[in-house]
Amino acid sequence: MKKTLTIGMFHVTRARPTWRTPGFDGPDFTDIEYWTDLAKACEANGADFLFLADSYGYPTADDQVIPNAIERDVNFSTIDPQMLISALAAVTEHIGLVTTVSTMVESPPVVTRQFRTLDHLSRGRVGWNIVTGSAQAASALLFGEPLMAHADRYAKAADHVELSLKLWEGSWEPDAWKRDAATGVWADPTKVHEVEHDGPYFQSTGLLVTPPSPQVTPTLFQAGASEAGRDLAARYAEAVFLAAESKALADQISDIRRRAVEYGRGPDALRCLIAGTFRVADTMEQAVAEYEEAIAAVSLEEAATLYSYFTGIDLLALDPDKPIPSAAASGDNGRTNVERFLGPSAPTVREVLEEFRANGVMGKPFLGSAVEVADQAEAMIEETGADGFLVQPDPDGRNDRFFAEVMPELRRRGLIKESLVGTTLREHFFGEGQRTLPDSHPGARFRRSRVTV
């Protein structure tokens, strides 16, 4: 029996490369219609969710913004995706809406109220991508804080999620919200509780005043393939994003599922989604030609700027004919895109630059006709045990050929749903009726109907 795949659409809240096209006058990333049209197109074509990535950071070197980032807009200008979700919820009915909020810059009381509000306004369709953040050096400078060690950032993330789950799951019992006009009772005070949290990074005594939403806790995502990232995913996440570039993708997925079992959740407690780019053309030859043309349009300086955004490492300052030196690779910025280039057969700095020039963080794209890329995608699912894809947009940012040709081909093969299951995002992933966290999730232990916090 073939696995039914989850399909998410990936976008960042910044301009698409089409802005560089002379005479381009299409909708801009600061136009609300750009995003509402995108969300409606994703829903109309059967995507399970739309994911908007985010970060406060930008490319830096030696604690200074890299001028090329500003001049060429390399992971530089963005808008706040949290501000978009309400608008996208208003023009859609079924598709999930997922956004990134960093555990480094937003406190749990803020995050819990924001996501509970969005879960109400979307009728249960929101998800939180839990990250410690990319471009950490720039973010730390922006917020006037020291750059925290990588391991400590993940310890803080775990503490953040613990308090967030206490507030979501522990503040209101399921039947606390009465709204009884006859008795004049808004909520039963015996069933609305203050929670107490005294963690290593966060302390709180209080409650989440926003009443329970359809999912109670938003669907939880995680992105980051470092060992600490995989452990955070296994402990809390319900879906995890992993780059298609990784030669160890199957091992990463196996490791996450093993860790989930050790946390008492089970190997199928979360969905592992391959983040990748689909370049679709009439023929393989045409797809390869378009791919090579796109590579040629990216300079090595831009590739180095992009790499610095994710890692804090300035590749242009290193010997191009040697691997990244251990001193540079041991920094406390992002680890995923450092660790992928380490090991006995580590590439040279020049090869790393060429890889980022060609593929960025997503890895080599799926190339060819709709049938050919569907073959490649199906083979990767079989090889890795993944549960679906997070699809990087076409160069024009619209996914037109993926929607028009690849989705129907995947549907013809019985690999994706004919229609979305249930009304909430969690049901899209785990089946109708699975609206709230399962009892096996660590957040369930904070429910007042079960135990006292």
Short mmCIF file of C-alpha atoms in Angstrom, two decimals:
data_model
loop_
_atom_site.label_atom_id
_atom_site.label_comp_id
_atom_site.label_asym_id
_atom_site.label_seq_id
_atom_site.Cartn_x
_atom_site.Cartn_y
_atom_site.Cartn_z
CA MET A 1 0.00 0.00 0.00
CA LYS A 2 1.40 3.36 -1.04
CA LYS A 3 1.92 6.07 1.55
CA THR A 4 -0.32 9.13 1.27
CA LEU A 5 2.01 12.10 1.15
CA THR A 6 1.71 15.46 2.85
CA ILE A 7 2.40 18.43 0.59
CA GLY A 8 3.35 21.80 2.04
CA MET A 9 4.28 24.91 0.08
CA PHE A 10 7.30 26.91 1.26
CA HIS A 11 7.61 30.69 0.91
CA VAL A 12 9.68 33.35 2.59
CA THR A 13 8.19 36.78 3.18
CA ARG A 14 10.57 38.59 0.87
CA ALA A 15 10.72 39.54 -2.79
CA ARG A 16 11.11 36.79 -5.38
CA PRO A 17 14.07 36.91 -7.82
CA THR A 18 11.69 38.21 -10.51
CA TRP A 19 12.23 41.73 -9.13
CA ARG A 20 15.54 41.72 -11.05
CA THR A 21 13.79 41.24 -14.39
CA PRO A 22 13.93 44.51 -16.35
CA GLY A 23 10.46 45.99 -16.66
CA PHE A 24 8.97 43.63 -14.06
CA ASP A 25 5.81 45.18 -12.64
CA GLY A 26 4.17 42.22 -10.95
CA PRO A 27 2.81 42.22 -7.39
CA ASP A 28 5.39 42.98 -4.75
CA PHE A 29 6.00 41.05 -1.54
CA THR A 30 4.70 44.08 0.36
CA ASP A 31 1.32 43.84 -1.41
CA ILE A 32 -1.37 41.95 0.47
CA GLU A 33 -2.81 40.64 -2.82
CA TYR A 34 0.46 38.82 -3.52
CA TRP A 35 -0.03 36.71 -0.41
CA THR A 36 -3.79 36.24 -0.55
CA ASP A 37 -3.55 35.11 -4.19
CA LEU A 38 -0.75 32.71 -3.22
CA ALA A 39 -2.75 31.21 -0.35
CA LYS A 40 -5.84 30.76 -2.53
CA ALA A 41 -3.79 29.10 -5.28
CA CYS A 42 -2.17 26.70 -2.79
CA GLU A 43 -5.57 25.77 -1.40
CA ALA A 44 -7.23 25.38 -4.80
CA ASN A 45 -4.51 22.94 -5.85
CA GLY A 46 -4.79 20.71 -2.79
CA ALA A 47 -1.74 21.62 -0.67
CA ASP A 48 -2.02 20.58 2.97
CA PHE A 49 -0.46 23.78 4.23
CA LEU A 50 1.37 26.97 3.32
CA PHE A 51 4.52 27.64 5.33
CA LEU A 52 5.94 31.16 5.71
CA ALA A 53 9.54 31.14 6.95
CA ASP A 54 10.92 34.02 8.96
CA SER A 55 13.94 35.42 10.79
CA TYR A 56 14.96 38.73 12.32
CA GLY A 57 18.51 38.13 11.14
CA TYR A 58 20.40 39.00 7.97
CA PRO A 59 23.84 38.14 6.54
CA THR A 60 26.75 39.44 8.61
CA ALA A 61 30.51 39.03 8.78
CA ASP A 62 32.59 40.23 11.73
CA ASP A 63 29.42 41.62 13.32
CA GLN A 64 28.70 43.88 10.33
CA VAL A 65 25.99 43.58 7.72
CA ILE A 66 27.39 42.36 4.41
CA PRO A 67 26.87 45.14 1.82
CA ASN A 68 26.12 42.59 -0.91
CA ALA A 69 23.11 41.44 1.13
CA ILE A 70 21.61 44.91 0.95
CA GLU A 71 22.56 45.61 -2.66
CA ARG A 72 21.30 42.29 -4.05
CA ASP A 73 18.66 41.56 -1.38
CA VAL A 74 20.25 38.28 -0.34
CA ASN A 75 18.10 37.10 2.58
CA PHE A 76 17.74 40.70 3.65
CA SER A 77 14.37 42.47 3.33
CA THR A 78 11.34 40.74 4.85
CA ILE A 79 7.93 41.47 6.28
CA ASP A 80 6.40 39.86 9.38
CA PRO A 81 4.49 36.64 8.48
CA GLN A 82 2.53 36.71 11.74
CA MET A 83 0.81 39.82 10.40
CA LEU A 84 -0.19 37.94 7.25
CA ILE A 85 -1.85 34.88 8.76
CA SER A 86 -5.15 36.57 9.66
CA ALA A 87 -5.49 37.89 6.12
CA LEU A 88 -4.70 34.49 4.63
CA ALA A 89 -7.15 32.78 6.97
CA ALA A 90 -9.87 35.18 5.83
CA VAL A 91 -9.55 34.20 2.15
CA THR A 92 -9.15 30.42 2.64
CA GLU A 93 -11.21 27.68 4.26
CA HIS A 94 -9.19 24.47 4.42
CA ILE A 95 -5.44 24.91 3.96
CA GLY A 96 -3.13 24.94 6.98
CA LEU A 97 -1.16 28.12 7.69
CA VAL A 98 2.24 27.72 9.33
CA THR A 99 4.76 30.34 10.38
CA THR A 100 8.09 30.52 12.15
CA VAL A 101 8.51 32.18 15.54
CA SER A 102 11.91 32.00 17.20
CA THR A 103 12.21 30.87 20.80
CA MET A 104 15.10 33.35 21.19
CA VAL A 105 13.23 36.60 20.60
CA GLU A 106 9.58 36.04 21.59
CA SER A 107 8.51 35.08 25.10
CA PRO A 108 6.07 32.21 25.72
CA PRO A 109 3.14 34.39 26.90
CA VAL A 110 3.37 36.40 23.66
CA VAL A 111 3.68 33.33 21.44
CA THR A 112 0.85 31.44 23.13
CA ARG A 113 -1.62 34.31 22.84
CA GLN A 114 -0.68 35.02 19.22
CA PHE A 115 -1.09 31.43 18.08
CA ARG A 116 -4.25 30.81 20.08
CA THR A 117 -5.76 33.93 18.52
CA LEU A 118 -4.75 32.78 15.04
CA ASP A 119 -6.09 29.30 15.74
CA HIS A 120 -9.47 30.85 16.56
CA LEU A 121 -9.47 33.14 13.53
CA SER A 122 -8.49 30.30 11.18
CA ARG A 123 -10.84 27.79 12.84
CA GLY A 124 -7.97 25.52 13.79
CA ARG A 125 -5.61 25.73 10.84
CA VAL A 126 -2.40 27.22 12.26
CA GLY A 127 0.98 25.70 13.01
CA TRP A 128 4.09 26.95 14.80
CA ASN A 129 7.51 26.20 13.34
CA ILE A 130 9.70 26.09 16.46
CA VAL A 131 13.20 27.34 15.73
CA THR A 132 16.04 29.00 17.58
CA GLY A 133 16.41 31.24 14.52
CA SER A 134 18.70 31.65 11.53
CA ALA A 135 21.34 34.38 11.18
CA GLN A 136 21.79 34.27 14.93
CA ALA A 137 24.74 36.67 15.02
CA ALA A 138 22.71 39.46 13.42
CA SER A 139 19.65 38.72 15.52
CA ALA A 140 21.67 38.83 18.74
CA LEU A 141 23.16 42.18 17.77
CA LEU A 142 19.74 43.53 16.80
CA PHE A 143 18.23 42.61 20.16
CA GLY A 144 21.31 43.71 22.10
CA GLU A 145 22.07 40.26 23.48
CA PRO A 146 25.19 38.07 23.43
CA LEU A 147 25.28 35.25 20.93
CA MET A 148 24.21 32.20 22.91
CA ALA A 149 25.99 28.88 22.40
CA HIS A 150 24.21 26.49 20.03
CA ALA A 151 23.48 23.87 22.70
CA ASP A 152 22.19 26.54 25.07
CA ARG A 153 19.85 27.91 22.40
CA TYR A 154 18.20 24.52 22.11
CA ALA A 155 17.98 24.17 25.88
CA LYS A 156 16.22 27.53 25.92
CA ALA A 157 13.92 26.37 23.10
CA ALA A 158 12.90 23.30 25.12
CA ASP A 159 12.16 25.48 28.16
CA HIS A 160 10.16 27.86 25.95
CA VAL A 161 8.05 25.02 24.55
CA GLU A 162 7.47 23.57 28.03
CA LEU A 163 6.03 26.85 29.31
CA SER A 164 4.05 27.39 26.11
CA LEU A 165 2.48 23.94 26.45
CA LYS A 166 1.63 24.61 30.09
CA LEU A 167 -0.18 27.79 29.07
CA TRP A 168 -2.01 26.19 26.13
CA GLU A 169 -2.92 22.90 27.77
CA GLY A 170 -3.02 23.77 31.47
CA SER A 171 -4.81 27.12 31.75
CA TRP A 172 -8.31 26.08 30.66
CA GLU A 173 -10.06 22.77 31.19
CA PRO A 174 -11.99 21.65 28.11
CA ASP A 175 -15.41 22.62 29.51
CA ALA A 176 -14.35 25.78 31.35
CA TRP A 177 -15.65 28.23 28.74
CA LYS A 178 -19.40 28.41 29.47
CA ARG A 179 -20.77 31.55 27.75
CA ASP A 180 -24.08 30.91 29.51
CA ALA A 181 -26.32 33.94 29.10
CA ALA A 182 -29.00 32.46 31.38
CA THR A 183 -26.68 32.24 34.38
CA GLY A 184 -24.37 35.05 33.41
CA VAL A 185 -21.34 32.79 33.62
CA TRP A 186 -18.63 33.47 31.06
CA ALA A 187 -16.23 30.84 32.36
CA ASP A 188 -16.05 28.53 35.36
CA PRO A 189 -13.30 29.94 37.63
CA THR A 190 -12.75 26.51 39.17
CA LYS A 191 -11.69 25.25 35.74
CA VAL A 192 -9.40 28.12 34.69
CA HIS A 193 -6.01 27.79 36.34
CA GLU A 194 -2.81 29.69 36.84
CA VAL A 195 0.25 27.72 35.85
CA GLU A 196 3.62 27.96 37.50
CA HIS A 197 6.89 27.53 35.69
CA ASP A 198 10.38 27.91 37.09
CA GLY A 199 12.66 26.81 34.30
CA PRO A 200 16.30 27.53 33.51
CA TYR A 201 15.36 30.34 31.10
CA PHE A 202 11.73 31.28 31.74
CA GLN A 203 9.72 31.88 34.90
CA SER A 204 5.99 32.48 34.99
CA THR A 205 2.98 32.45 37.29
CA GLY A 206 -0.24 33.19 35.45
CA LEU A 207 -2.62 31.99 32.81
CA LEU A 208 -3.45 32.39 29.15
CA VAL A 209 -6.55 34.57 29.13
CA THR A 210 -7.60 33.64 25.56
CA PRO A 211 -10.11 30.74 25.71
CA PRO A 212 -9.31 27.38 24.11
CA SER A 213 -9.20 27.33 20.30
CA PRO A 214 -10.10 24.38 18.01
CA GLN A 215 -6.65 22.77 18.29
CA VAL A 216 -5.93 24.08 21.84
CA THR A 217 -2.22 23.88 20.94
CA PRO A 218 -1.26 24.76 17.35
CA THR A 219 0.24 21.98 15.24
CA LEU A 220 3.95 21.94 16.13
CA PHE A 221 6.70 21.95 13.50
CA GLN A 222 10.49 22.06 13.68
CA ALA A 223 13.24 22.80 11.15
CA GLY A 224 16.90 22.06 11.78
CA ALA A 225 18.84 18.87 11.19
CA SER A 226 21.62 19.30 13.74
CA GLU A 227 21.67 16.73 16.52
CA ALA A 228 20.11 19.22 18.93
CA GLY A 229 17.48 20.08 16.33
CA ARG A 230 16.58 16.45 15.74
CA ASP A 231 16.23 15.90 19.47
CA LEU A 232 13.92 18.91 19.85
CA ALA A 233 11.82 17.61 16.96
CA ALA A 234 11.58 14.12 18.41
CA ARG A 235 10.51 15.49 21.77
CA TYR A 236 7.86 18.02 20.72
CA ALA A 237 7.26 18.36 16.97
CA GLU A 238 4.44 16.85 14.96
CA ALA A 239 6.18 17.58 11.66
CA VAL A 240 9.81 18.26 10.83
CA PHE A 241 11.43 19.82 7.74
CA LEU A 242 14.61 18.18 6.39
CA ALA A 243 16.57 19.35 3.34
CA ALA A 244 16.63 17.11 0.28
CA GLU A 245 20.36 17.79 -0.11
CA SER A 246 21.38 15.58 2.77
CA LYS A 247 23.10 12.37 1.81
CA ALA A 248 22.16 11.12 5.26
CA LEU A 249 18.48 11.99 4.97
CA ALA A 250 17.31 8.43 5.62
CA ASP A 251 19.58 8.23 8.67
CA GLN A 252 18.27 11.56 9.97
CA ILE A 253 14.67 10.39 9.67
CA SER A 254 15.47 7.07 11.32
CA ASP A 255 17.25 8.90 14.13
CA ILE A 256 14.31 11.26 14.74
CA ARG A 257 11.84 8.38 14.87
CA ARG A 258 14.12 6.46 17.27
CA ARG A 259 14.34 9.46 19.56
CA ALA A 260 10.56 9.92 19.44
CA VAL A 261 10.16 6.35 20.67
CA GLU A 262 12.59 7.04 23.50
CA TYR A 263 10.45 10.01 24.48
CA GLY A 264 7.45 7.69 24.69
CA ARG A 265 5.73 9.02 21.59
CA GLY A 266 6.13 6.32 18.93
CA PRO A 267 7.82 6.33 15.50
CA ASP A 268 4.75 7.73 13.69
CA ALA A 269 4.22 10.61 16.12
CA LEU A 270 5.57 13.12 13.63
CA ARG A 271 5.67 13.59 9.87
CA CYS A 272 9.09 13.96 8.23
CA LEU A 273 8.89 16.30 5.22
CA ILE A 274 11.59 16.71 2.59
CA ALA A 275 12.22 20.36 1.72
CA GLY A 276 13.13 20.53 -1.94
CA THR A 277 12.79 22.41 -5.22
CA PHE A 278 10.88 21.05 -8.22
CA ARG A 279 12.02 22.44 -11.59
CA VAL A 280 9.47 21.26 -14.12
CA ALA A 281 9.82 21.62 -17.90
CA ASP A 282 8.58 19.86 -21.02
CA THR A 283 11.71 17.70 -21.17
CA MET A 284 14.69 16.82 -19.01
CA GLU A 285 16.97 18.69 -21.39
CA GLN A 286 14.93 21.85 -21.05
CA ALA A 287 14.80 21.53 -17.26
CA VAL A 288 18.59 21.10 -17.06
CA ALA A 289 19.14 24.09 -19.35
CA GLU A 290 16.86 26.29 -17.23
CA TYR A 291 18.59 25.06 -14.08
CA GLU A 292 22.03 25.89 -15.45
CA GLU A 293 20.78 29.32 -16.55
CA ALA A 294 19.53 29.99 -13.02
CA ILE A 295 22.89 28.95 -11.55
CA ALA A 296 24.75 31.28 -13.89
CA ALA A 297 22.64 34.20 -12.64
CA VAL A 298 23.99 33.76 -9.09
CA SER A 299 27.47 35.08 -8.33
CA LEU A 300 29.88 33.37 -5.96
CA GLU A 301 29.72 36.49 -3.80
CA GLU A 302 25.96 36.06 -3.47
CA ALA A 303 26.47 32.39 -2.63
CA ALA A 304 28.95 33.35 0.08
CA THR A 305 26.50 35.93 1.45
CA LEU A 306 23.76 33.30 1.59
CA TYR A 307 26.07 30.85 3.37
CA SER A 308 27.05 33.51 5.90
CA TYR A 309 23.36 34.12 6.63
CA PHE A 310 22.89 30.53 7.77
CA THR A 311 26.25 29.91 9.42
CA GLY A 312 28.02 33.18 10.21
CA ILE A 313 31.04 31.91 8.26
CA ASP A 314 32.58 34.15 5.59
CA LEU A 315 33.73 31.65 2.97
CA LEU A 316 35.42 34.38 0.91
CA ALA A 317 37.89 34.89 3.76
CA LEU A 318 38.99 31.23 3.70
CA ASP A 319 41.37 29.24 1.49
CA PRO A 320 39.15 28.17 -1.44
CA ASP A 321 41.10 24.96 -2.04
CA LYS A 322 40.79 23.54 1.48
CA PRO A 323 37.80 22.35 3.54
CA ILE A 324 36.22 24.71 6.03
CA PRO A 325 38.73 24.76 8.92
CA SER A 326 37.64 23.29 12.22
CA ALA A 327 38.06 26.65 13.99
CA ALA A 328 35.51 28.28 11.69
CA ALA A 329 33.19 25.26 11.78
CA SER A 330 32.97 25.27 15.58
CA GLY A 331 31.13 28.58 15.90
CA ASP A 332 27.79 29.10 17.60
CA ASN A 333 25.72 30.25 14.65
CA GLY A 334 23.56 27.81 12.66
CA ARG A 335 24.87 24.22 12.62
CA THR A 336 22.82 22.41 9.97
CA ASN A 337 24.65 23.97 7.02
CA VAL A 338 28.02 23.56 8.71
CA GLU A 339 27.63 19.90 9.64
CA ARG A 340 26.53 18.92 6.12
CA PHE A 341 30.00 19.91 4.84
CA LEU A 342 32.12 18.22 7.49
CA GLY A 343 33.56 14.70 7.69
CA PRO A 344 36.34 12.63 6.08
CA SER A 345 35.31 13.59 2.53
CA ALA A 346 34.58 17.24 3.31
CA PRO A 347 34.40 19.45 0.20
CA THR A 348 36.65 22.42 -0.34
CA VAL A 349 35.44 25.94 0.33
CA ARG A 350 35.22 26.45 -3.43
CA GLU A 351 32.97 23.38 -3.73
CA VAL A 352 30.79 24.60 -0.87
CA LEU A 353 30.41 27.92 -2.67
CA GLU A 354 29.47 26.18 -5.90
CA GLU A 355 26.94 24.02 -4.05
CA PHE A 356 25.29 27.04 -2.44
CA ARG A 357 25.38 28.87 -5.75
CA ALA A 358 23.50 26.01 -7.38
CA ASN A 359 21.18 24.80 -4.66
CA GLY A 360 21.27 26.93 -1.54
CA VAL A 361 19.96 25.12 1.52
CA MET A 362 17.46 22.96 -0.33
CA GLY A 363 19.85 20.69 -2.17
CA LYS A 364 19.78 19.52 -5.78
CA PRO A 365 16.32 20.02 -7.27
CA PHE A 366 14.01 17.45 -8.78
CA LEU A 367 14.47 18.03 -12.52
CA GLY A 368 12.55 17.08 -15.63
CA SER A 369 9.03 16.64 -16.92
CA ALA A 370 6.15 16.18 -14.50
CA VAL A 371 6.43 12.40 -14.84
CA GLU A 372 10.18 12.45 -14.32
CA VAL A 373 10.11 14.62 -11.19
CA ALA A 374 7.24 12.53 -9.80
CA ASP A 375 9.39 9.43 -10.36
CA GLN A 376 12.29 11.07 -8.53
CA ALA A 377 10.06 12.21 -5.66
CA GLU A 378 8.47 8.79 -5.26
CA ALA A 379 11.89 7.13 -5.27
CA MET A 380 13.16 9.47 -2.55
CA ILE A 381 10.14 8.70 -0.37
CA GLU A 382 10.81 4.98 -0.74
CA GLU A 383 14.54 5.40 -0.04
CA THR A 384 14.19 7.63 3.02
CA GLY A 385 10.89 6.74 4.66
CA ALA A 386 9.79 10.40 4.56
CA ASP A 387 6.12 11.37 4.70
CA GLY A 388 5.91 14.13 2.12
CA PHE A 389 7.43 17.33 0.77
CA LEU A 390 7.84 20.98 1.59
CA VAL A 391 7.98 22.42 -1.91
CA GLN A 392 10.26 25.36 -2.70
CA PRO A 393 8.60 27.67 -5.24
CA ASP A 394 9.50 28.01 -8.88
CA PRO A 395 11.74 30.97 -9.76
CA ASP A 396 8.61 33.04 -10.41
CA GLY A 397 7.38 32.21 -6.92
CA ARG A 398 4.03 30.83 -8.10
CA ASN A 399 4.50 27.05 -8.41
CA ASP A 400 2.40 27.13 -11.57
CA ARG A 401 3.82 24.03 -13.26
CA PHE A 402 4.04 22.10 -10.01
CA PHE A 403 0.34 22.74 -9.42
CA ALA A 404 -0.73 22.19 -13.02
CA GLU A 405 1.37 19.10 -13.78
CA VAL A 406 3.08 17.49 -10.78
CA MET A 407 0.18 17.53 -8.31
CA PRO A 408 -2.18 15.81 -10.79
CA GLU A 409 0.52 13.22 -11.53
CA LEU A 410 1.06 12.50 -7.83
CA ARG A 411 -2.71 12.30 -7.37
CA ARG A 412 -3.01 9.92 -10.33
CA ARG A 413 -0.50 7.63 -8.63
CA GLY A 414 -2.52 7.68 -5.42
CA LEU A 415 0.26 9.47 -3.54
CA ILE A 416 -1.69 12.52 -2.37
CA LYS A 417 -5.18 13.09 -1.03
CA GLU A 418 -8.16 13.84 -3.26
CA SER A 419 -9.25 16.34 -0.60
CA LEU A 420 -8.01 17.49 2.79
CA VAL A 421 -9.04 15.41 5.80
CA GLY A 422 -10.87 17.09 8.68
CA THR A 423 -11.15 20.80 9.35
CA THR A 424 -7.99 21.45 11.39
CA LEU A 425 -4.33 21.32 10.40
CA ARG A 426 -3.63 18.52 12.87
CA GLU A 427 -6.39 16.45 11.23
CA HIS A 428 -4.78 17.04 7.83
CA PHE A 429 -1.73 15.24 9.22
CA PHE A 430 -3.16 12.59 11.52
CA GLY A 431 -6.75 11.96 10.46
CA GLU A 432 -10.25 13.16 11.13
CA GLY A 433 -11.01 13.65 14.80
CA GLN A 434 -7.36 14.21 15.78
CA ARG A 435 -7.90 17.89 16.57
CA THR A 436 -5.83 18.16 19.75
CA LEU A 437 -2.49 16.81 20.93
CA PRO A 438 -2.55 13.04 21.49
CA ASP A 439 -2.12 11.67 25.01
CA SER A 440 1.38 10.47 24.06
CA HIS A 441 2.59 14.04 23.45
CA PRO A 442 4.49 15.60 26.40
CA GLY A 443 2.11 18.55 26.36
CA ALA A 444 -0.78 16.30 27.36
CA ARG A 445 0.58 15.92 30.88
CA PHE A 446 -0.26 19.57 31.60
CA ARG A 447 -3.98 19.09 31.13
CA ARG A 448 -5.81 19.82 34.38
CA SER A 449 -8.35 17.13 33.71
CA ARG A 450 -5.47 14.63 33.96
CA VAL A 451 -2.93 15.94 36.45
CA THR A 452 -2.07 18.99 38.50
CA VAL A 453 0.70 21.16 37.05
#
